[in-house]
Structures are given as structure tokens and as C-alpha cells.
Amino acid sequence: MEPGALSDFIERYPRLFVLTGAGCSTDSGIPDYRDADGGWKRAQPVTLQAFMSNPLTRRRYWARSLVGWQRFGHAAPNATHYALARLGQRGHVERLVTQNVDRLHQAAGSTDAIDLHGRMDLVRCMECWRLQPRSELQDELLSLNPSWAQLHARTAPDGDADLDGLDFEAFEVPPCSYCAGVLKPDVVFFGESVPKERVEMAMDHLQRADAMLVVGSSLMVYSGYRFAQAAATQGKPIAAVNLGRTRADDLLALKIAQPCAQALSFLLEDAAVCA
Ligand SMILES: [Zn+2]
């Protein structure tokens, strides 16, 4: 790959459909799930089926989340988020679609990003569908389980923490305060589909774009990979910035195997010159 190849790609295809993944947020202290070969770095995350059917799974989930949220809830955007926001301000982004649930693109100024997999800062009741801020539930979890607040554990993806070997039966999880339903983070769990209208909205934007740019995603999950498939079907070139293998490697017009912030740093240098 020659220096300037990504910059040339963006000049040549000025309306980009941008799809981002966990690699964008690792510099913000949020680990990703996959290694350079696209394999799992850790145990697979909890599935929707396990979460909904097993109260102990929910206790364990929220105990780990209570600890993980203390850092995840305070993560700040990094140079990659700012570079992509800058790309949008320059009018090069038809739409940014992210597989991340951390809201860091929005925090950096990409205000209309589509959260394909939902938002970790919101909690939904699975009975009455009411939403509440995750920070409110955090306060409740802390007051019900004060001793758990002192635990420290290695941060895991999606606001999770590596916490095991504890008596999760003792962890109290509040139900919905309106209907006593099960509360779940407003994110798409493994084993759950992305809402159809969200996929259709993103596909509409892909249709209007003239190329696709993947940043920090291995595209191993079908919900992201399908956009690369659709772009290829529509004859739209795809560029990807990702350190490891992606599932779409044989569909790519351009592959930049560099850390995201490094590959996109030219966008911020431009901004400095203009300012
Ligand atoms: Zn409810």
C-alpha cells in the first residue's frame, strides 16, 4: 500500500458509506473481541436466549456490567473518532454506520451516526419497551449491591468486565419500575437480529454512496458483512482500514493494515492546515 492511497480513494469517491467497528475504540480503552485472524480473543458474549431465559445469567451479566461500566461509561473519543467526524464535516460521508455501542462517534461530532447494534448508554424493558439511561440503572445497581462497587476487574468489550468465580446468586438486579419486566441493555445481543428498519435505513445510504470505507472492523459478524456484500453487488469499491484479516478481504479495492488512528491521521492534519 502506497502512502496517500486512502487519501486518493477518498478524493476519487467523495460520498462514502462508512462502517466502523471495535478497532476504532481500542485507543479509548475499550477492548475488542477478535484477534488478527478474526477469531475470538475470549469467551463468546452472552446470547439473547441465555439472557432472557436464565435469571442467573442476568445476575452475572449485570454484576460484570456494574464493574465494567465504571470505566466504559467514562470512555472518551480518540483520534479515529475525530478524524471520521472531520471527514463528515468535509462532506465526504453519506452516512456513518457503527457496530460499536459506545456512542464515541457522536461524542466526537458525528451527530447522525447510525448505531447498528444499539446503544450501551440506554436500558430497555423487554415487556413495556420503556427506555431509561444506563447511568440511572447503574445508581440502582450500586445501591442494591454496594460491596460489588469495590471490585476491580480487567475491562472487557461492550462495557463488560472479566469477573468470575463469584457468587452471582447474591447479586440483585432490579426489574422495570413500571411493569416489573426484564431490563436489558438497548444493544443487539449475539443471537438477536438488528431491527429491520435500521438495516433498511443504512442500506438506503449505501445505495446513495459511491464507495464504502470500513474502519476497524473484521466484518466477521454478518450484520456488518452484509453491507460489504451489498456494496460489491452494486459495483461500489470498498476500502478497509483494519490491522487483521477481514471477512471481506477478497472484495476490497484497498486494504490498509494499520492502526485506525495512524491510517486516518492525514484527515486531522488537513484540519490543522485549514484552521
Ligand atoms: Zn416495563
mmCIF file with all atom_site columns, N, CA, C and O and ligand atoms in Angstrom, residues 125 128 176 179, ligand 1:
data_model
loop_
_atom_site.group_PDB
_atom_site.id
_atom_site.type_symbol
_atom_site.label_atom_id
_atom_site.label_alt_id
_atom_site.label_comp_id
_atom_site.label_asym_id
_atom_site.label_entity_id
_atom_site.label_seq_id
_atom_site.pdbx_PDB_ins_code
_atom_site.Cartn_x
_atom_site.Cartn_y
_atom_site.Cartn_z
_atom_site.occupancy
_atom_site.B_iso_or_equiv
_atom_site.pdbx_formal_charge
_atom_site.auth_seq_id
_atom_site.auth_comp_id
_atom_site.auth_asym_id
_atom_site.auth_atom_id
_atom_site.pdbx_PDB_model_num
ATOM   1  N  N  . CYS A 1 125 ? -36.790 -1.985 28.804 1.00 0.00 ? 125 CYS A N  1
ATOM   2  C  CA . CYS A 1 125 ? -37.616 -3.023 29.412 1.00 0.00 ? 125 CYS A CA 1
ATOM   3  C  C  . CYS A 1 125 ? -38.145 -3.906 28.294 1.00 0.00 ? 125 CYS A C  1
ATOM   4  O  O  . CYS A 1 125 ? -38.717 -3.424 27.326 1.00 0.00 ? 125 CYS A O  1
ATOM   5  N  N  . CYS A 1 128 ? -42.484 -3.641 28.536 1.00 0.00 ? 128 CYS A N  1
ATOM   6  C  CA . CYS A 1 128 ? -43.218 -2.420 28.159 1.00 0.00 ? 128 CYS A CA 1
ATOM   7  C  C  . CYS A 1 128 ? -42.416 -1.531 27.207 1.00 0.00 ? 128 CYS A C  1
ATOM   8  O  O  . CYS A 1 128 ? -42.926 -0.521 26.748 1.00 0.00 ? 128 CYS A O  1
ATOM   9  N  N  . CYS A 1 176 ? -38.001 -3.730 35.811 1.00 0.00 ? 176 CYS A N  1
ATOM   10 C  CA . CYS A 1 176 ? -38.563 -2.461 35.337 1.00 0.00 ? 176 CYS A CA 1
ATOM   11 C  C  . CYS A 1 176 ? -39.439 -1.866 36.440 1.00 0.00 ? 176 CYS A C  1
ATOM   12 O  O  . CYS A 1 176 ? -40.269 -2.567 37.025 1.00 0.00 ? 176 CYS A O  1
ATOM   13 N  N  . CYS A 1 179 ? -43.355 -2.014 35.129 1.00 0.00 ? 179 CYS A N  1
ATOM   14 C  CA . CYS A 1 179 ? -44.120 -3.235 34.868 1.00 0.00 ? 179 CYS A CA 1
ATOM   15 C  C  . CYS A 1 179 ? -43.433 -4.494 35.396 1.00 0.00 ? 179 CYS A C  1
ATOM   16 O  O  . CYS A 1 179 ? -43.913 -5.596 35.161 1.00 0.00 ? 179 CYS A O  1
HETATM 17 ZN ZN . ZN  B 2 .   ? -41.503 -2.313 31.841 1.00 0.00 ? 1   ZN  B ZN 1
#
